[in-house]
GROMACS .gro file of C-alpha atoms in nm:
model
  228
    1MET     CA    1  -0.094   0.734   1.600
    2GLY     CA    2   0.271   0.789   1.517
    3ALA     CA    3   0.316   1.138   1.373
    4ILE     CA    4   0.419   1.194   1.011
    5GLU     CA    5   0.743   1.390   1.016
    6ASN     CA    6   0.898   1.374   0.668
    7ASP     CA    7   0.806   1.561   0.347
    8TRP     CA    8   0.456   1.415   0.348
    9LEU     CA    9   0.374   1.655   0.629
   10GLU     CA   10   0.387   1.964   0.409
   11ALA     CA   11   0.181   1.795   0.136
   12ILE     CA   12  -0.104   1.671   0.357
   13SER     CA   13  -0.085   1.881   0.675
   14ASP     CA   14  -0.403   2.069   0.583
   15GLU     CA   15  -0.598   1.745   0.623
   16PHE     CA   16  -0.512   1.728   0.992
   17LYS     CA   17  -0.690   2.062   1.048
   18LYS     CA   18  -1.018   1.962   0.883
   19PRO     CA   19  -1.329   1.866   1.082
   20TYR     CA   20  -1.353   1.519   0.923
   21TYR     CA   21  -1.002   1.434   1.040
   22LYS     CA   22  -1.078   1.541   1.396
   23GLU     CA   23  -1.380   1.307   1.392
   24LEU     CA   24  -1.170   1.029   1.239
   25PHE     CA   25  -0.899   1.074   1.501
   26GLU     CA   26  -1.154   1.055   1.785
   27PHE     CA   27  -1.317   0.746   1.631
   28VAL     CA   28  -0.984   0.566   1.589
   29LYS     CA   29  -0.869   0.661   1.939
   30GLU     CA   30  -1.189   0.522   2.089
   31GLU     CA   31  -1.164   0.201   1.884
   32TYR     CA   32  -0.809   0.138   2.008
   33SER     CA   33  -0.922   0.198   2.366
   34LYS     CA   34  -1.210  -0.052   2.360
   35CYS     CA   35  -1.123  -0.315   2.092
   36THR     CA   36  -0.832  -0.487   1.930
   37VAL     CA   37  -0.744  -0.282   1.622
   38TYR     CA   38  -0.480  -0.344   1.357
   39PRO     CA   39  -0.216  -0.239   1.283
   40ASN     CA   40  -0.049  -0.127   1.607
   41ALA     CA   41  -0.112   0.244   1.652
   42ASP     CA   42   0.256   0.325   1.594
   43ASP     CA   43   0.241   0.146   1.257
   44ILE     CA   44  -0.062   0.322   1.107
   45PHE     CA   45   0.147   0.564   0.901
   46ASN     CA   46   0.435   0.330   0.810
   47ALA     CA   47   0.366   0.367   0.436
   48PHE     CA   48   0.459   0.735   0.475
   49HIS     CA   49   0.748   0.680   0.716
   50PHE     CA   50   0.914   0.425   0.487
   51THR     CA   51   0.846   0.602   0.155
   52PRO     CA   52   0.886   0.981   0.158
   53LEU     CA   53   0.679   1.165  -0.104
   54SER     CA   54   0.991   1.281  -0.290
   55LYS     CA   55   1.103   0.916  -0.328
   56VAL     CA   56   0.776   0.769  -0.463
   57LYS     CA   57   0.831   0.583  -0.792
   58ALA     CA   58   0.537   0.345  -0.781
   59VAL     CA   59   0.206   0.316  -0.598
   60ILE     CA   60   0.028  -0.005  -0.499
   61LEU     CA   61  -0.320   0.051  -0.356
   62GLY     CA   62  -0.490  -0.186  -0.117
   63GLN     CA   63  -0.822  -0.154   0.066
   64ASP     CA   64  -0.803  -0.198   0.443
   65PRO     CA   65  -0.541  -0.371   0.659
   66TYR     CA   66  -0.531  -0.743   0.727
   67HIS     CA   67  -0.754  -0.811   1.027
   68ASN     CA   68  -0.600  -1.124   1.177
   69ILE     CA   69  -0.353  -1.127   1.463
   70GLY     CA   70  -0.002  -1.004   1.397
   71GLN     CA   71  -0.041  -0.947   1.022
   72ALA     CA   72  -0.085  -0.578   0.945
   73HIS     CA   73   0.200  -0.332   0.992
   74GLY     CA   74   0.097  -0.034   0.779
   75LEU     CA   75   0.193  -0.147   0.426
   76CYS     CA   76  -0.074  -0.286   0.195
   77PHE     CA   77  -0.041  -0.659   0.117
   78SER     CA   78   0.260  -0.690   0.352
   79VAL     CA   79   0.272  -0.884   0.678
   80LYS     CA   80   0.520  -0.885   0.963
   81PRO     CA   81   0.829  -1.101   0.906
   82GLU     CA   82   0.723  -1.392   1.126
   83VAL     CA   83   0.374  -1.424   0.970
   84ALA     CA   84   0.290  -1.650   0.675
   85ALA     CA   85   0.205  -1.477   0.347
   86PRO     CA   86  -0.175  -1.450   0.304
   87PRO     CA   87  -0.337  -1.586  -0.015
   88SER     CA   88  -0.338  -1.255  -0.210
   89LEU     CA   89   0.032  -1.208  -0.141
   90GLU     CA   90   0.103  -1.568  -0.242
   91ASN     CA   91  -0.057  -1.486  -0.576
   92ILE     CA   92   0.151  -1.168  -0.608
   93TYR     CA   93   0.460  -1.383  -0.556
   94LYS     CA   94   0.341  -1.630  -0.822
   95GLU     CA   95   0.302  -1.346  -1.071
   96LEU     CA   96   0.645  -1.210  -0.979
   97GLN     CA   97   0.797  -1.552  -1.040
   98GLU     CA   98   0.625  -1.581  -1.378
   99ASP     CA   99   0.702  -1.220  -1.479
  100LEU     CA  100   1.057  -1.167  -1.352
  101GLY     CA  101   1.178  -1.508  -1.237
  102CYS     CA  102   1.180  -1.411  -0.870
  103TYR     CA  103   1.191  -1.700  -0.627
  104ILE     CA  104   0.906  -1.727  -0.379
  105PRO     CA  105   1.044  -1.614  -0.041
  106ASP     CA  106   0.975  -1.762   0.301
  107ASN     CA  107   0.804  -1.448   0.432
  108GLY     CA  108   0.557  -1.175   0.339
  109TYR     CA  109   0.749  -0.871   0.464
  110LEU     CA  110   0.749  -0.616   0.180
  111LYS     CA  111   0.938  -0.328   0.344
  112LYS     CA  112   1.213  -0.370   0.082
  113TRP     CA  113   0.968  -0.239  -0.179
  114ALA     CA  114   0.869   0.060   0.036
  115ASP     CA  115   1.236   0.144   0.093
  116GLN     CA  116   1.286   0.164  -0.285
  117GLY     CA  117   1.002   0.408  -0.345
  118VAL     CA  118   0.692   0.188  -0.369
  119LEU     CA  119   0.413   0.364  -0.179
  120MET     CA  120   0.212   0.075  -0.036
  121LEU     CA  121  -0.108   0.250   0.055
  122ASN     CA  122  -0.430   0.109   0.192
  123THR     CA  123  -0.727   0.339   0.130
  124VAL     CA  124  -0.839   0.269   0.490
  125LEU     CA  125  -0.557   0.258   0.745
  126THR     CA  126  -0.712   0.076   1.042
  127VAL     CA  127  -0.946  -0.218   1.101
  128ARG     CA  128  -1.109  -0.390   1.398
  129ALA     CA  129  -0.971  -0.739   1.464
  130HIS     CA  130  -1.145  -1.011   1.262
  131GLN     CA  131  -1.394  -0.762   1.111
  132ALA     CA  132  -1.299  -0.680   0.754
  133ALA     CA  133  -1.398  -0.330   0.636
  134SER     CA  134  -1.506  -0.230   0.988
  135HIS     CA  135  -1.339   0.113   0.961
  136GLN     CA  136  -1.456   0.197   0.611
  137GLY     CA  137  -1.661   0.514   0.570
  138LYS     CA  138  -1.515   0.681   0.880
  139GLY     CA  139  -1.290   0.933   0.704
  140TRP     CA  140  -0.980   0.741   0.606
  141GLU     CA  141  -1.085   0.738   0.241
  142ARG     CA  142  -1.091   1.117   0.232
  143PHE     CA  143  -0.746   1.129   0.390
  144THR     CA  144  -0.594   0.878   0.149
  145ASP     CA  145  -0.758   1.056  -0.147
  146ALA     CA  146  -0.558   1.362  -0.040
  147VAL     CA  147  -0.247   1.143  -0.036
  148ILE     CA  148  -0.320   1.021  -0.390
  149GLN     CA  149  -0.373   1.380  -0.504
  150ALA     CA  150  -0.034   1.474  -0.356
  151VAL     CA  151   0.128   1.195  -0.557
  152ASN     CA  152  -0.060   1.298  -0.870
  153ALA     CA  153   0.091   1.647  -0.833
  154GLN     CA  154   0.450   1.516  -0.844
  155ASP     CA  155   0.627   1.634  -1.159
  156ARG     CA  156   0.815   1.314  -1.238
  157PRO     CA  157   0.742   0.965  -1.372
  158ILE     CA  158   0.541   0.749  -1.131
  159VAL     CA  159   0.364   0.420  -1.203
  160TYR     CA  160   0.037   0.311  -1.042
  161MET     CA  161  -0.040  -0.060  -1.010
  162LEU     CA  162  -0.415  -0.073  -0.953
  163TRP     CA  163  -0.551  -0.417  -0.872
  164GLY     CA  164  -0.927  -0.460  -0.850
  165LYS     CA  165  -1.221  -0.224  -0.879
  166PRO     CA  166  -1.174  -0.028  -0.552
  167ALA     CA  167  -0.818   0.067  -0.650
  168GLN     CA  168  -0.925   0.147  -1.005
  169SER     CA  169  -1.200   0.376  -0.875
  170LYS     CA  170  -0.920   0.627  -0.805
  171ILE     CA  171  -0.829   0.660  -1.174
  172PRO     CA  172  -1.030   0.984  -1.228
  173MET     CA  173  -0.794   1.149  -0.976
  174LEU     CA  174  -0.485   1.043  -1.171
  175THR     CA  175  -0.449   1.316  -1.430
  176ASN     CA  176  -0.072   1.364  -1.456
  177PRO     CA  177   0.048   1.284  -1.812
  178LYS     CA  178   0.392   1.187  -1.678
  179HIS     CA  179   0.241   0.899  -1.480
  180LEU     CA  180   0.160   0.545  -1.598
  181ILE     CA  181  -0.155   0.361  -1.487
  182LEU     CA  182  -0.153  -0.020  -1.492
  183LYS     CA  183  -0.479  -0.205  -1.424
  184ALA     CA  184  -0.549  -0.569  -1.340
  185PRO     CA  185  -0.795  -0.774  -1.134
  186HIS     CA  186  -0.723  -0.812  -0.764
  187PRO     CA  187  -0.470  -1.085  -0.670
  188SER     CA  188  -0.711  -1.252  -0.427
  189PRO     CA  189  -0.791  -1.619  -0.495
  190LEU     CA  190  -1.141  -1.507  -0.603
  191SER     CA  191  -1.016  -1.299  -0.895
  192ALA     CA  192  -0.647  -1.362  -0.969
  193TYR     CA  193  -0.729  -1.603  -1.253
  194ARG     CA  194  -0.937  -1.333  -1.427
  195GLY     CA  195  -0.627  -1.148  -1.541
  196PHE     CA  196  -0.400  -1.071  -1.247
  197PHE     CA  197  -0.194  -1.373  -1.344
  198GLY     CA  198  -0.015  -1.271  -1.661
  199CYS     CA  199  -0.057  -0.896  -1.612
  200ARG     CA  200   0.322  -0.850  -1.599
  201HIS     CA  201   0.287  -0.528  -1.400
  202PHE     CA  202   0.625  -0.567  -1.233
  203SER     CA  203   0.824  -0.581  -1.556
  204GLN     CA  204   0.607  -0.308  -1.710
  205ALA     CA  205   0.671  -0.082  -1.411
  206ASN     CA  206   1.046  -0.134  -1.435
  207ALA     CA  207   1.049  -0.079  -1.813
  208PHE     CA  208   0.863   0.251  -1.762
  209LEU     CA  209   1.103   0.365  -1.491
  210GLU     CA  210   1.410   0.274  -1.697
  211GLU     CA  211   1.271   0.444  -2.008
  212ASN     CA  212   1.247   0.759  -1.799
  213GLY     CA  213   1.602   0.736  -1.667
  214MET     CA  214   1.508   0.604  -1.324
  215GLU     CA  215   1.643   0.310  -1.126
  216PRO     CA  216   1.418   0.003  -1.160
  217ILE     CA  217   1.278  -0.164  -0.850
  218ASP     CA  218   1.434  -0.485  -0.723
  219TRP     CA  219   1.112  -0.678  -0.657
  220GLN     CA  220   1.284  -0.984  -0.509
  221ILE     CA  221   1.190  -1.018  -0.142
  222PRO     CA  222   1.476  -1.208   0.025
  223ASN     CA  223   1.437  -1.515   0.241
  224LEU     CA  224   1.464  -1.447   0.613
  225LYS     CA  225   1.603  -1.792   0.684
  226ASP     CA  226   1.901  -1.947   0.517
  227ASN     CA  227   1.753  -2.237   0.324
  228GLY     CA  228   2.087  -2.365   0.207
   0.00000   0.00000   0.00000
């Protein structure tokens, strides 16, 4: 696993010393040695590498990484540049188009959001190839709960965009009165029509940031290819 080296380290370093994390580390190491596991080991902590704690403006919570070849790279809902956008991300793009007029890009690479302060956190950070939820209940949830608590402790405006019941189960941890919690169904094809479409979370997040004197997020993911 690539080490965390920025300001997250101070906030969550105690977790690395706890018995559960030692067990988690050994489990993950063994899984990588005997199976195909996503994302690549060096990408597990990309959400932290790309978005330092001091820069977090918004949080999007996913569950576990995509489990098909070449998709996951450590940011929830995002895929590597050369990989087609999965159905949930296609629905996120549809809502962005409806909400903010963003065009639908030719890729699903969301690093631009992370670079602007959107913490794109899965609650489980690894998965066995083609086996959804295969690394749930092994300790990652405890680790990412500590991450969420570190964000909750930040004394500045932050907006949470919580899509679906698993993400919304974290609401009891979110006690900071300076923070905004937005809730909607998950963007997957199974539930997007139950209220994800029309939730307008992207414009609400930007309005909240601007009201608090912060730079809004440019949600437009650019095309990788010139379509002109």
